[in-house]
XYZ file of C-alpha atoms in Angstrom:
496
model
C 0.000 0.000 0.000
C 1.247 3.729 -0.825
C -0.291 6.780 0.656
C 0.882 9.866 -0.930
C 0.746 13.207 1.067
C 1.698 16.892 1.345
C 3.392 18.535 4.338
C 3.612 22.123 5.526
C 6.397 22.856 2.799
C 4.782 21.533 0.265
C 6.884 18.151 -0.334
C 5.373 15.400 -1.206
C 5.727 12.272 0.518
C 4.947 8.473 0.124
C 4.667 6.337 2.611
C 5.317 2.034 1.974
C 3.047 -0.001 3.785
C 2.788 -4.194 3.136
C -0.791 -5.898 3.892
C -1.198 -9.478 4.831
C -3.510 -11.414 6.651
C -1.269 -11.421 9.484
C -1.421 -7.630 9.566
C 0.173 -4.246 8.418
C 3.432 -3.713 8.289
C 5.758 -0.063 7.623
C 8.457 0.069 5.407
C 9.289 3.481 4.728
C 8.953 7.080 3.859
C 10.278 8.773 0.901
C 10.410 12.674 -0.045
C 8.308 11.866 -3.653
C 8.508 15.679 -4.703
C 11.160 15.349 -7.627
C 9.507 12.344 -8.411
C 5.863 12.456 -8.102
C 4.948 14.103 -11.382
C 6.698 11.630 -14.015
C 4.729 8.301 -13.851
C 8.532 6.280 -15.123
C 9.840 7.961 -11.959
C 7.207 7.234 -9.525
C 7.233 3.525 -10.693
C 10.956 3.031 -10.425
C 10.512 4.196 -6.774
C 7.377 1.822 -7.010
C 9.701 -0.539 -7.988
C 12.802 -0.693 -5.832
C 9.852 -1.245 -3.133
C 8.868 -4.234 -5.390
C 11.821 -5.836 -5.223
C 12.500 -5.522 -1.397
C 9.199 -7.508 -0.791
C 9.876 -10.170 -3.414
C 8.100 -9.821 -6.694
C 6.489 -13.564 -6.090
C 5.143 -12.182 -2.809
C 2.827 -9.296 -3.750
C -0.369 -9.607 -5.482
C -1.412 -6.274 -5.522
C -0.503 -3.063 -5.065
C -3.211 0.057 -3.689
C -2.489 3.691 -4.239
C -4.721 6.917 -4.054
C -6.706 7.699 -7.344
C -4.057 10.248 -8.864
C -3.097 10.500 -12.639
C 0.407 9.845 -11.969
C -0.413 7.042 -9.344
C -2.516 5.007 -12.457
C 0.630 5.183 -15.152
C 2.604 3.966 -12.377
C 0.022 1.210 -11.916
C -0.011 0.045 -15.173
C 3.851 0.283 -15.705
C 3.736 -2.017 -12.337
C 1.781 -4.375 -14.091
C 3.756 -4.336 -17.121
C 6.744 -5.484 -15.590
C 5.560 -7.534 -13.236
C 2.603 -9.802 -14.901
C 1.435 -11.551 -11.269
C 1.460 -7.992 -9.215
C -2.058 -6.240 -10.492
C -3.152 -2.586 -9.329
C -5.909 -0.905 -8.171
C -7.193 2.266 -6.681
C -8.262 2.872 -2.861
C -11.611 1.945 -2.199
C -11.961 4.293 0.564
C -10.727 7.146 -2.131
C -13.609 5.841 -4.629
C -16.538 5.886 -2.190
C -15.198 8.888 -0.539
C -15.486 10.921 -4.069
C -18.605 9.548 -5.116
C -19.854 10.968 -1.297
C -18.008 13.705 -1.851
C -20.220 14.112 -5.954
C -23.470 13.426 -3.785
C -22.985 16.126 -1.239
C -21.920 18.819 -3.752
C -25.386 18.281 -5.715
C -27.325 21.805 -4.756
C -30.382 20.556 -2.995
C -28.160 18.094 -0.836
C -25.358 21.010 -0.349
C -28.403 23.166 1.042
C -29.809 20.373 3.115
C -26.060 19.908 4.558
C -25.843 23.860 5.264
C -29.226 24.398 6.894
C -28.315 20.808 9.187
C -24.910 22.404 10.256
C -26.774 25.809 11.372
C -28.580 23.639 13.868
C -26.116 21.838 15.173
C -23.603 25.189 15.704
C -26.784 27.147 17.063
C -27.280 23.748 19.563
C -23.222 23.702 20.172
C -23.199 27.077 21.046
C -25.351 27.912 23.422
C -24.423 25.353 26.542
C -28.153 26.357 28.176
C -29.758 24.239 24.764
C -26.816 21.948 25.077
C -27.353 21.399 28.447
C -31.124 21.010 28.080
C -30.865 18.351 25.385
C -28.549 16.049 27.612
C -30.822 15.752 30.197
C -32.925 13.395 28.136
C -32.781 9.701 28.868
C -32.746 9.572 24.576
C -30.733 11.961 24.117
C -26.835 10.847 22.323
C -24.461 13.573 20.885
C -25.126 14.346 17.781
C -22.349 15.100 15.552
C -19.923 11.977 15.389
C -16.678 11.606 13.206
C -16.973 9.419 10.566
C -14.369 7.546 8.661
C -14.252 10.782 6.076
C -15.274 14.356 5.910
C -17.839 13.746 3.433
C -18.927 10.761 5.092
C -19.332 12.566 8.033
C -21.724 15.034 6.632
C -24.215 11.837 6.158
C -23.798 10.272 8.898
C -24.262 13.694 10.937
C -27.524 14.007 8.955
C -28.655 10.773 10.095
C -27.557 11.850 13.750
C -29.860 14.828 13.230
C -32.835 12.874 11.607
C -32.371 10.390 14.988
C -32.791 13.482 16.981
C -36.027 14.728 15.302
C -38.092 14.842 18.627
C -35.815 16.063 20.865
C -34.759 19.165 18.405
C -38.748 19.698 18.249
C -39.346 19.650 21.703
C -36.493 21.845 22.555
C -38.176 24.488 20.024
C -41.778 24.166 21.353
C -40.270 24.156 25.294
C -41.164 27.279 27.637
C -37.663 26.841 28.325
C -36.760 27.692 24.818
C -39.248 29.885 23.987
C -39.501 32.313 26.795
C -35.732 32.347 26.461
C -33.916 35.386 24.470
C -32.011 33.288 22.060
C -35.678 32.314 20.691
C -36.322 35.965 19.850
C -32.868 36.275 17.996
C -32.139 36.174 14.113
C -30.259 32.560 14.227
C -33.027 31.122 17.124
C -35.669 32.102 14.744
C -34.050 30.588 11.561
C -32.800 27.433 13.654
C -36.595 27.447 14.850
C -38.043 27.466 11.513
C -35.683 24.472 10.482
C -36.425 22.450 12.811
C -39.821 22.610 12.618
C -40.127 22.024 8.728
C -41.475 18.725 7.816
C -40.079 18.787 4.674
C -36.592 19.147 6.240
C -36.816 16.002 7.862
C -37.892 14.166 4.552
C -35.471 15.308 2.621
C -32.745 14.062 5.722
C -34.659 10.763 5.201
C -33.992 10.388 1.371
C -30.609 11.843 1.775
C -29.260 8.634 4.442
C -31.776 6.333 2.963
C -29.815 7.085 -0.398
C -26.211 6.926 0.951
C -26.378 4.367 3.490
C -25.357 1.312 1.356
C -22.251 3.669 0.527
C -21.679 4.546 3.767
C -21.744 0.447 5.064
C -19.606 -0.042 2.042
C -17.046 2.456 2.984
C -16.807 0.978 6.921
C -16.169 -2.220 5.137
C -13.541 -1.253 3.179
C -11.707 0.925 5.538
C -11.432 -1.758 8.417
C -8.452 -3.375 9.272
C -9.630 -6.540 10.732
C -11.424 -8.077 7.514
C -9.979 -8.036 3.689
C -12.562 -6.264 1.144
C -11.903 -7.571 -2.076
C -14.034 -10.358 -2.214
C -17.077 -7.942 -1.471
C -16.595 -4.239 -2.895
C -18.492 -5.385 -6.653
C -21.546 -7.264 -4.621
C -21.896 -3.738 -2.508
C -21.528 -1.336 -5.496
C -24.120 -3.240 -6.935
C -26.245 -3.434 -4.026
C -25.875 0.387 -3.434
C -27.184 1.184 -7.357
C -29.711 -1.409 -6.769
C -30.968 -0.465 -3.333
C -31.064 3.757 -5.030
C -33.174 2.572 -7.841
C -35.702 0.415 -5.314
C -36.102 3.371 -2.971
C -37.153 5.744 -5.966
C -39.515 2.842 -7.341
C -37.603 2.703 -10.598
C -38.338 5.933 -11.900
C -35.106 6.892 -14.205
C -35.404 10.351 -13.872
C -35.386 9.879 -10.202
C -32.596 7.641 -9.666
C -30.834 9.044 -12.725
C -28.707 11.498 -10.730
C -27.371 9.656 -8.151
C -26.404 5.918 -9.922
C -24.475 8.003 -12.623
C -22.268 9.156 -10.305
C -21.638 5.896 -8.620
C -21.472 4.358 -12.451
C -18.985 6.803 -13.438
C -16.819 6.876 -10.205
C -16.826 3.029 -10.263
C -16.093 2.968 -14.118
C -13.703 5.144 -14.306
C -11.503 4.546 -11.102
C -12.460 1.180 -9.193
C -13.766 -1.624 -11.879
C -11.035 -4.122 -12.163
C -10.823 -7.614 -13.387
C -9.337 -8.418 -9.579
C -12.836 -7.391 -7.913
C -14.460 -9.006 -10.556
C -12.638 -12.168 -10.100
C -12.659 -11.912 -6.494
C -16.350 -11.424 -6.674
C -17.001 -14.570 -8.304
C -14.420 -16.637 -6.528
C -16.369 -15.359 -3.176
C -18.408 -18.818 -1.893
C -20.195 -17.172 0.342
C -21.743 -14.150 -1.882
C -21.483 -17.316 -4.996
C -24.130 -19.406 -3.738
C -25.892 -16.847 -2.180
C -29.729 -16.926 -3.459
C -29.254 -13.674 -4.929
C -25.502 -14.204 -6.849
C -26.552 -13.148 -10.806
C -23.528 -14.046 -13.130
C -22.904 -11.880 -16.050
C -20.623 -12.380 -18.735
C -18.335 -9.387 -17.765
C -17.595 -11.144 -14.402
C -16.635 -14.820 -16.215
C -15.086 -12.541 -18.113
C -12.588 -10.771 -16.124
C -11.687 -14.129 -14.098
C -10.334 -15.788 -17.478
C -8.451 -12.718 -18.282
C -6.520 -13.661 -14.879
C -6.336 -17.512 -16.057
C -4.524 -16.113 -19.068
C -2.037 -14.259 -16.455
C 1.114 -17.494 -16.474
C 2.705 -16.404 -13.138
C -0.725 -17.330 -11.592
C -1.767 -20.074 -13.736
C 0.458 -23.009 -15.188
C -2.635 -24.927 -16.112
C -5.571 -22.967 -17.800
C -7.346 -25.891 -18.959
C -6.510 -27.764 -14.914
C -8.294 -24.091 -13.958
C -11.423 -24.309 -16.361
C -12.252 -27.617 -15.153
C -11.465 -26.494 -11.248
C -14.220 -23.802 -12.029
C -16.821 -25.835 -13.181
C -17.004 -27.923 -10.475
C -17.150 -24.913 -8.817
C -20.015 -23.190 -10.264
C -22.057 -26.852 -10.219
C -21.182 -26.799 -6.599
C -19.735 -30.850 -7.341
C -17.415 -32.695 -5.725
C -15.521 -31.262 -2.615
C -17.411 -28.041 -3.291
C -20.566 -29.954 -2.718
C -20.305 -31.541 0.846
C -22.124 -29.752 3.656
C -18.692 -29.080 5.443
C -17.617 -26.774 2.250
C -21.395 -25.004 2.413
C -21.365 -23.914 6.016
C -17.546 -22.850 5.477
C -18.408 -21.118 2.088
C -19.527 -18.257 4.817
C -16.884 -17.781 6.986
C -13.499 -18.940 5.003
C -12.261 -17.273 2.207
C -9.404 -18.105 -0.631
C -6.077 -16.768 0.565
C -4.438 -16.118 -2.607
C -7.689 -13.411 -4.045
C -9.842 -13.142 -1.831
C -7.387 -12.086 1.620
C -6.373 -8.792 -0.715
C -7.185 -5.564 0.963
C -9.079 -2.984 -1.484
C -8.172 -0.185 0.581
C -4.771 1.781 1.286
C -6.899 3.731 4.084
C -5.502 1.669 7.044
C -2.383 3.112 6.463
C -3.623 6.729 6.385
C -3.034 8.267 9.318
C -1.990 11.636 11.021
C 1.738 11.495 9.056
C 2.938 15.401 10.572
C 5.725 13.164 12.731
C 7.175 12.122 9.456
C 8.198 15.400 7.774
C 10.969 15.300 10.584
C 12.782 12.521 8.885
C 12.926 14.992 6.253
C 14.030 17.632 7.295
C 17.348 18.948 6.119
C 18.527 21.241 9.523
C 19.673 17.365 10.799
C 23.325 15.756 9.675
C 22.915 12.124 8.434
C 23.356 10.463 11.560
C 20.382 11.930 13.275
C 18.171 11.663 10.256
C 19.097 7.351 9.993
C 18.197 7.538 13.699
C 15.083 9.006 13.378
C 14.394 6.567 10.728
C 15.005 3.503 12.702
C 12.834 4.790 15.551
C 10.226 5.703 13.280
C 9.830 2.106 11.463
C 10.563 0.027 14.298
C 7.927 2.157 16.895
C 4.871 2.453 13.814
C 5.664 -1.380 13.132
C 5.646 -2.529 17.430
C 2.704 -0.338 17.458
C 0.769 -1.705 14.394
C 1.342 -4.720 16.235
C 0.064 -3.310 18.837
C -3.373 -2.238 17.379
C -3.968 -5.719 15.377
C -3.700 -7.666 18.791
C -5.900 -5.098 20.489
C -8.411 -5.056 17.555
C -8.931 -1.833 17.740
C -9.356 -0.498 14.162
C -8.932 3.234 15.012
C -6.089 2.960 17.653
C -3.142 5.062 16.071
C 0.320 3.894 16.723
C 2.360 7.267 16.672
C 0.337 10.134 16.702
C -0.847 12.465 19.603
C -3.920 13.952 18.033
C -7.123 13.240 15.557
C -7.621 14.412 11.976
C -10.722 16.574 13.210
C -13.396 16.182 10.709
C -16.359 17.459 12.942
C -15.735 21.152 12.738
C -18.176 22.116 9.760
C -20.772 21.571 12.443
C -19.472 22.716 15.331
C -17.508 25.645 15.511
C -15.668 28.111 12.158
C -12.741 26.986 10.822
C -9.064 27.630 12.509
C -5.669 27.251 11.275
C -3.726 24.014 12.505
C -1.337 24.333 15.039
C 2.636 24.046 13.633
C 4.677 20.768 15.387
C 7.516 23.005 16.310
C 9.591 20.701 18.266
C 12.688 19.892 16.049
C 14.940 17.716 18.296
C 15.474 13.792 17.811
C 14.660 13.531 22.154
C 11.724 15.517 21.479
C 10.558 13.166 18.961
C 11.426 10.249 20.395
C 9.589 11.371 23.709
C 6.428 11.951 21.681
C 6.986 8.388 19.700
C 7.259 6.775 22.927
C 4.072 8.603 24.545
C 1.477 6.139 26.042
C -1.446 9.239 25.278
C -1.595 8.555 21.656
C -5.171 9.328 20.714
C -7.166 7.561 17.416
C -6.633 9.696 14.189
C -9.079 9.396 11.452
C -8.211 9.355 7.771
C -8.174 12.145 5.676
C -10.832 12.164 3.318
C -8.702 11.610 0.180
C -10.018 14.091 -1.919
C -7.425 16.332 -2.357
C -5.791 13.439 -5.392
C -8.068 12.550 -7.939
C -8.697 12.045 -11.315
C -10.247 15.246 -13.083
C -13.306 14.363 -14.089
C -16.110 15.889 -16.410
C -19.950 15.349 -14.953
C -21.970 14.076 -17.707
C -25.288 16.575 -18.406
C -28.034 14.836 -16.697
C -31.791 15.311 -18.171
C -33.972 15.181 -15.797
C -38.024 15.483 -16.704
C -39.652 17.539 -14.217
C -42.137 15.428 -12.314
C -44.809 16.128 -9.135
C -46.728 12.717 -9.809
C -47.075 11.239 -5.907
C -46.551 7.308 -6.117
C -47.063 4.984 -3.170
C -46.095 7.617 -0.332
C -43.249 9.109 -2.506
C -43.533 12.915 -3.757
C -40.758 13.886 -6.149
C -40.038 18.167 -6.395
C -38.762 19.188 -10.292
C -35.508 18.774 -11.271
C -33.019 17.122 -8.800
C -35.567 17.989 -5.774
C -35.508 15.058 -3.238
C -38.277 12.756 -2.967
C -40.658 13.066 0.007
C -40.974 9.597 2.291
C -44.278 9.466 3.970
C -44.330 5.763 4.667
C -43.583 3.991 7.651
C -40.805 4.546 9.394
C -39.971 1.747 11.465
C -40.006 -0.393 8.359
C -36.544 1.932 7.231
C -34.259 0.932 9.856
C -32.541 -1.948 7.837
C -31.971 0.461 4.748
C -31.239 3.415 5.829
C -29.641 2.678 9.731
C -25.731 2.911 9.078
């Protein structure tokens, strides 16, 4: 796995990661920045990584989504026929969150949400009010990704519906002076539109199959692979259901996830993975398409994974008849719970690497003399790796093994936005004191937007519609659709 990133001074830097079953494990840092921008450079430094692992024992290499990052990829591939690449996961879902939120009626829904979570935030007489109820939880909660934040923080608010309503109908709201005031009365108004709610409804009902997707993919303790095509397709499937198969309805929202997963994450390896997965393969609800057979026989053609195509064709036909070994009750019951080490134990994500990297830019820097900056290096991989091991024994997927402080991703909703503070401590004891720390605190993952493929948005037609349909209202143009059904029948869909 390689994570590329920017520091203060505007180097870039890469930082090696291996994935196996057994865990995570660091292998270095490198200053990228003369580097980064020729895709021949940034593969030989691909590369000389390569060939410190063993060539024989990688199967696949993840990077962010960057131009550079997928000439590199292919290059990889080029060279080395058995080592296949593909982009983050956790990078994908994150942009095509990232697509959602930025349509206008969702942006707006987002904006008037966060104006009543700062008014609540801000005044520690509502705050205080709110807590008092046996119900009540906070409500805005980091999520694995700014964007993906901004859903599940509209969920958080749509799970808080009666206690932000009774709060605005109290005496003790309403005789107070912050009712009478410009934000009380808009927050007021908010929270007491119907249509507010609805549209918070739609909006997690359409994103939570993304959002399950993306916790998938971005923990540590389970590899992906074997499951990221089954959920993209569930997530376009479960859209189209919830807007009763009306095209121009859906329309908006599956194009982005089709173009997103086109254009960055469809690979013969998920594919391949997806069909060599027993337990989503004999599922009731497993539909094989051509595309998917497909892909897999593009890897039987690969001769560093396959001496025997013809041994392999007859391997999978037993396997898709469900004969022989793959027919005995033992093999059924473990179809669910064991998967193929070879595919299926692949990570689709370079996120668990991602954390807080500030520490890093002190390796370097060029104020120390060589023997200080090999020091640092050696405390550096051997603390991250002792404290990777660390985390995978505790099984704690957010536990961060270096750094002191949390990527906040909460403060749209909370508070304006302030500058981070500078690490000014310089000194190799300094450091290592703050390595060594036992007050490390979890650090989420940036939301990987800031390296991405340019993309152009395809012009969407919608037909402008008000026809009601079975509880479901739709407004004209890219106007959500208003839920009046039941709700306790919505926790499965829309419940992240």
């Amino acid at each position: 796995m390689a994570d590329g990133w920017t520091d203060q001074r505007q180097r870039t830097l890469i930082n090696f990661l291996v994935y196996c079953p057994a865990g995570m494990s660091f292998v270095k840092t490198v200053d990228a920045s003369d580097v980064i921008k020729t895709a021949n450079a940034l593969f030989n430094l691909f590369a000389d990584v390569i060939e410190w692992v063993g060539p024989s024992n990688i199967v696949h290499v993840v990077t962010d989504n960057a131009a550079n990052y997928v000439s590199a990829g292919k290059l990889i591939h080029e060279k080395y026929p058995n080592i296949f690449w593909s982009p983050c996961a956790t990078h994908c879902i994150n942009l095509i969150l990232k697509d959602i939120a930025s349509i206008p009626h969702i942006s707006d829904l987002a904006s008037r949400a966060s104006k009543v979570t700062v008014f609540v935030y801000n005044h520690m007489i509502l705050l205080s009010w709110l807590r008092k109820r046996k119900s009540w939880t906070e409500i805005v909660r980091p999520g694995v990704t700014r964007f993906a934040t901004v859903f599940i923080t509209l969920k958080s608010i749509y799970d808080h519906k009666v206690d932000l309503q009774t709060l605005m109908v109290d005496q003790y709201f309403t005789s107070h002076k912050l009712s009478k005031s410009a934000n009380g009365k808009m927050v007021s108004s908010i929270v007491l539109d119907s249509k507010f709610w609805q549209d918070c409804l739609t909006t997690v009902k359409i994103v939570g199959p993304l959002i399950k997707l993306l916790r998938l993919v971005d923990a540590d303790e389970k590899p992906s692979l074997g499951i990221v095509y089954e959920d993209m397709q569930r997530a376009k499937k479960a859209i189209k259901t919830m807007f009763r198969n009306r095209k121009a309805s859906y329309t908006p929202y599956t194009s982005i996830l089709k173009m997103r997963w086109d254009k960055h994450l469809k690979r013969d390896l998920h594919a391949a993975a997806y069909f060599l997965n027993p337990g989503i393969f004999y599922s009731e609800g497993f539909v094989e398409k051509a595309n998917v057979l497909r892909s897999l026989l593009d890897l039987l053609d690969v001769e560093t994974l396959c001496d025997d195509s013809v041994a392999a064709m007859q391997e999978i036909q037993l396997y898709r008849d469900c004969k022989e070994s793959f027919g005995r009750e033992s093999a059924k019951r473990a179809a669910s719970r064991l998967e193929p080490v070879r595919l299926l134990h692949q990570t689709s994500s370079s996120s668990g690497c991602e954390r807080n990297w500030s520490l890093f830019e002190q390796i370097h820097s060029r104020r120390r003399n060589r023997l200080e900056h090999q020091r640092l290096s050696d405390i550096v991989y051997v603390t991250y790796n002792l404290r990777l091991q660390s985390r995978l024994h505790r099984k704690k997927r957010n536990y961060d093994p270096i750094d002191i402080q949390s990527i906040d991703t909460v403060d749209f909703w909370v508070m304006a936005d302030e500058d981070d503070p500078e690490f000014t401590n310089g000194d190799v004891e300094g450091i290592e004191s703050l390595i060594y720390t036992d007050n490390a605190m979890p650090s989420y993952p940036n939301d990987g937007g800031d390296m991405e493929v340019e993309m152009d948005m395809p012009d969407v037609v919608i037909e402008s519609s008000n026809t009601s349909f079975d509880g479901i209202s739709e407004d004209a143009g890219f106007g959500l659709p208003v839920y009046d059904g039941d709700i306790g029948t919505l926790n499965d869909d829309y419940d992240f």
